[in-house]
PDB file of C-alpha atoms in Angstrom:
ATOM      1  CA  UNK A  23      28.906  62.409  96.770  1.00 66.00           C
ATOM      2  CA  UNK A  24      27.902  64.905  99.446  1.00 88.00           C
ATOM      3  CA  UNK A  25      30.084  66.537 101.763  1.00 96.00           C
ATOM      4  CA  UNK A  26      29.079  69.576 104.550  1.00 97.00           C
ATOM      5  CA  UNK A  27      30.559  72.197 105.949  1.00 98.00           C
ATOM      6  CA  UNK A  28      29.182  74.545 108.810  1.00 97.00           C
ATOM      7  CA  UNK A  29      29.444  78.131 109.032  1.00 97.00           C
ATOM      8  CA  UNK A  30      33.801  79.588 110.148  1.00 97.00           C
ATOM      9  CA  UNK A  31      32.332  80.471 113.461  1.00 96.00           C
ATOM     10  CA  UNK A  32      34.943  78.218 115.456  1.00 91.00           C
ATOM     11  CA  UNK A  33      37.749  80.313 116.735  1.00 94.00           C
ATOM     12  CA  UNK A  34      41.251  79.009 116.870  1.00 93.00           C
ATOM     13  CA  UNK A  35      45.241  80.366 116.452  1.00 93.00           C
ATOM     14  CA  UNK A  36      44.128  83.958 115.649  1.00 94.00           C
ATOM     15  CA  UNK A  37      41.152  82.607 112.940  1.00 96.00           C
ATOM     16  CA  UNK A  38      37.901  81.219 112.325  1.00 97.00           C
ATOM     17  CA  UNK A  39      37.511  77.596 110.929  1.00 98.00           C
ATOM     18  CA  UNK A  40      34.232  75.549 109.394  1.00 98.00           C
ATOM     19  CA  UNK A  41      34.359  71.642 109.790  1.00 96.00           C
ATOM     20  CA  UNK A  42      33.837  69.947 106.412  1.00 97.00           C
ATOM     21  CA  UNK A  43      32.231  66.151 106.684  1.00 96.00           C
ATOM     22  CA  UNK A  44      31.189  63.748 104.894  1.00 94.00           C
ATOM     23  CA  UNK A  45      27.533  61.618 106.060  1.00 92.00           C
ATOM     24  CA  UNK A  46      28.868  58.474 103.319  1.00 92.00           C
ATOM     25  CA  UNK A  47      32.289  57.648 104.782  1.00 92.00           C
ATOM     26  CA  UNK A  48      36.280  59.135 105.538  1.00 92.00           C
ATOM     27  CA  UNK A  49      37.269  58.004 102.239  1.00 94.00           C
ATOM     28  CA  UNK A  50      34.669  60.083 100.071  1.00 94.00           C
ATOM     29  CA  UNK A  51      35.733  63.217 103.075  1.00 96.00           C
ATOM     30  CA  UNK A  52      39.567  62.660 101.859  1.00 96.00           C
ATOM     31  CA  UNK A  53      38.922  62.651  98.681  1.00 96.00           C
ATOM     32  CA  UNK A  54      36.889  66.031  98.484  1.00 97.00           C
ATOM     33  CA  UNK A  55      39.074  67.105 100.973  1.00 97.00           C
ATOM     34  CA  UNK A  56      42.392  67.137  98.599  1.00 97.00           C
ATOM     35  CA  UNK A  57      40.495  68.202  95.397  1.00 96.00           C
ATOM     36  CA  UNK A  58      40.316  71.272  97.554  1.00 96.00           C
ATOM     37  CA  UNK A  59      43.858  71.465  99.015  1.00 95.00           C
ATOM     38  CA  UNK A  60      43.184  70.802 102.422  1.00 96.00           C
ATOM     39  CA  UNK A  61      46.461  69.343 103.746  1.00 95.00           C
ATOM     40  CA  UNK A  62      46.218  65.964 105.645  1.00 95.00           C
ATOM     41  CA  UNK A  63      46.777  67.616 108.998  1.00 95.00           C
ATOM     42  CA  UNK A  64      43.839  69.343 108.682  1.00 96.00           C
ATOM     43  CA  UNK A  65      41.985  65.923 109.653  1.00 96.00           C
ATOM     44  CA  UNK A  66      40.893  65.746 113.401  1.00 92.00           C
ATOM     45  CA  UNK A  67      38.874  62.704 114.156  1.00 90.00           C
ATOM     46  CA  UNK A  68      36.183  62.679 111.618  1.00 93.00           C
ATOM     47  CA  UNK A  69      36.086  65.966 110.205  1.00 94.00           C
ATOM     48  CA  UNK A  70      38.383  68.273 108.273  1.00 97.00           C
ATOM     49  CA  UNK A  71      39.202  72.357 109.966  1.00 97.00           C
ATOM     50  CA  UNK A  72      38.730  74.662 107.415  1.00 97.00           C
ATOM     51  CA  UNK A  73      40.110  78.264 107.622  1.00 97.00           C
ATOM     52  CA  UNK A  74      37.644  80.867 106.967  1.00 97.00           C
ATOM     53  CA  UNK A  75      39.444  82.107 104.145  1.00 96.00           C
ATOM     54  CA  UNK A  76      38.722  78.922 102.356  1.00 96.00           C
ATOM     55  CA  UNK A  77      35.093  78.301 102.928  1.00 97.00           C
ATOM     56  CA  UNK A  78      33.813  80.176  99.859  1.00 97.00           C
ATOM     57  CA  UNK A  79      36.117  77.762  98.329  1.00 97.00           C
ATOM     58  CA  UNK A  80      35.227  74.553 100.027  1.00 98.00           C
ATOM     59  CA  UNK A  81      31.571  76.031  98.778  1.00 98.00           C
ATOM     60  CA  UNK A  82      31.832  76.175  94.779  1.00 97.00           C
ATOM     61  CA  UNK A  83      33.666  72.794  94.753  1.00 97.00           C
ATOM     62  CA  UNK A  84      30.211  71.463  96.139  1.00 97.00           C
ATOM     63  CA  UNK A  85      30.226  71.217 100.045  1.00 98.00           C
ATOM     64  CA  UNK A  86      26.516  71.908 101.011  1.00 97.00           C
ATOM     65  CA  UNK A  87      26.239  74.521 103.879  1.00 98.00           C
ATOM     66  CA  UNK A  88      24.566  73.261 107.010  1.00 97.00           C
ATOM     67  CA  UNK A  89      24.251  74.474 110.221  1.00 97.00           C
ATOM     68  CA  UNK A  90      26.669  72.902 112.997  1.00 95.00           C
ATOM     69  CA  UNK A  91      24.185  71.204 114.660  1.00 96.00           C
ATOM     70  CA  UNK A  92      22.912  69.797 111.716  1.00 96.00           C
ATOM     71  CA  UNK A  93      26.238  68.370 110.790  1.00 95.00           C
ATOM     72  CA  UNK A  94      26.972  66.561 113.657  1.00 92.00           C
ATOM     73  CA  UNK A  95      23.991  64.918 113.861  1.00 94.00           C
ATOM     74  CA  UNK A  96      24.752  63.846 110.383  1.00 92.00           C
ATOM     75  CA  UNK A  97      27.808  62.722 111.533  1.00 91.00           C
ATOM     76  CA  UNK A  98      26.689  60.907 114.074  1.00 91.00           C
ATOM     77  CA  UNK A  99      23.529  59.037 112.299  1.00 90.00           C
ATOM     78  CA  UNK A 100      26.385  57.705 109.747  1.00 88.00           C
ATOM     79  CA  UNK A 101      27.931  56.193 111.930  1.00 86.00           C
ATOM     80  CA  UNK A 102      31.255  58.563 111.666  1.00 89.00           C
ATOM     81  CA  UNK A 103      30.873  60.480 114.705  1.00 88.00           C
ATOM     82  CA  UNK A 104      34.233  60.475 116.973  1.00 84.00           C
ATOM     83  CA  UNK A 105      34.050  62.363 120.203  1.00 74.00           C
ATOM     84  CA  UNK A 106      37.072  62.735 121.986  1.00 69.00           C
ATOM     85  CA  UNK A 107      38.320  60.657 124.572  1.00 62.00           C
ATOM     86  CA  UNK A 108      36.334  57.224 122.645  1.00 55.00           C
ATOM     87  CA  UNK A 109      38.904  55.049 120.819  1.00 55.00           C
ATOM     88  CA  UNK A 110      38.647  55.389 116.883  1.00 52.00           C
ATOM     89  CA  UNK A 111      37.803  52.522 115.084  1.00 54.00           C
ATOM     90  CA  UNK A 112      40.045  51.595 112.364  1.00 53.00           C
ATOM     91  CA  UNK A 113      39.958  53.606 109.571  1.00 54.00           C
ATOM     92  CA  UNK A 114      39.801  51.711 105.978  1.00 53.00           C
ATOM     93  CA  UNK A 115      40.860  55.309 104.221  1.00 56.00           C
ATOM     94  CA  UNK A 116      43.213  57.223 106.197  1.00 59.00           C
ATOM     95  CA  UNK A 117      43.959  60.600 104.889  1.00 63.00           C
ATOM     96  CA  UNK A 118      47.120  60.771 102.661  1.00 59.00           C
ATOM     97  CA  UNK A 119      50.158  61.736 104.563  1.00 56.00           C
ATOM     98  CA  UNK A 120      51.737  65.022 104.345  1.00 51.00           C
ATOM     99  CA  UNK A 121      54.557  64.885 102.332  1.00 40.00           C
ATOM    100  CA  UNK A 122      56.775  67.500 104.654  1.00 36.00           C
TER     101      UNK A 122
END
């Protein structure tokens, strides 16, 4: 199992987030995702927002660091890769739902 996230260089709601991936498929990104306490609504699209705060974290459970560029086209050579605006194809492992 490999997962990736990119450097907290993406500024949003007063903070800087990382996007964690996974190049294998959503299930294997939920999956690392929890073990790590990243709440379901964390999941945009195909990638989980990580706060800054939590990247060191996200790190020492095993998430390989990789450049942004790098992840995406990781991403996209999976096959995993949803821009905005395209419709998502059905997911066979939707993230977990919150429980509030």
């Amino acid at each position: 199992m490999t997962v990736y996230i990119d450097p907290p260089t993406w500024p949003g709601h007063g903070r800087l987030w990382s996007h964690l991936v996974s190049d294998v498929s959503f299930g294997e990104l939920h999956a690392f995702a929890a073990s790590i306490g990243c709440p379901p609504r964390a999941f945009e699209r195909d990638h989980y927002d990580v706060p800054s705060d939590r990247y060191d974290d996200a790190v020492r459970a095993g998430a390989v660091r990789i450049g942004p560029k790098e992840l995406v086209r990781r991403l996209t050579e999976a096959g995993l890769r949803r821009p905005k605006g395209r419709p998502a194809r059905t997911d066979p492992h939707p993230p977990p739902r919150d429980s509030l």
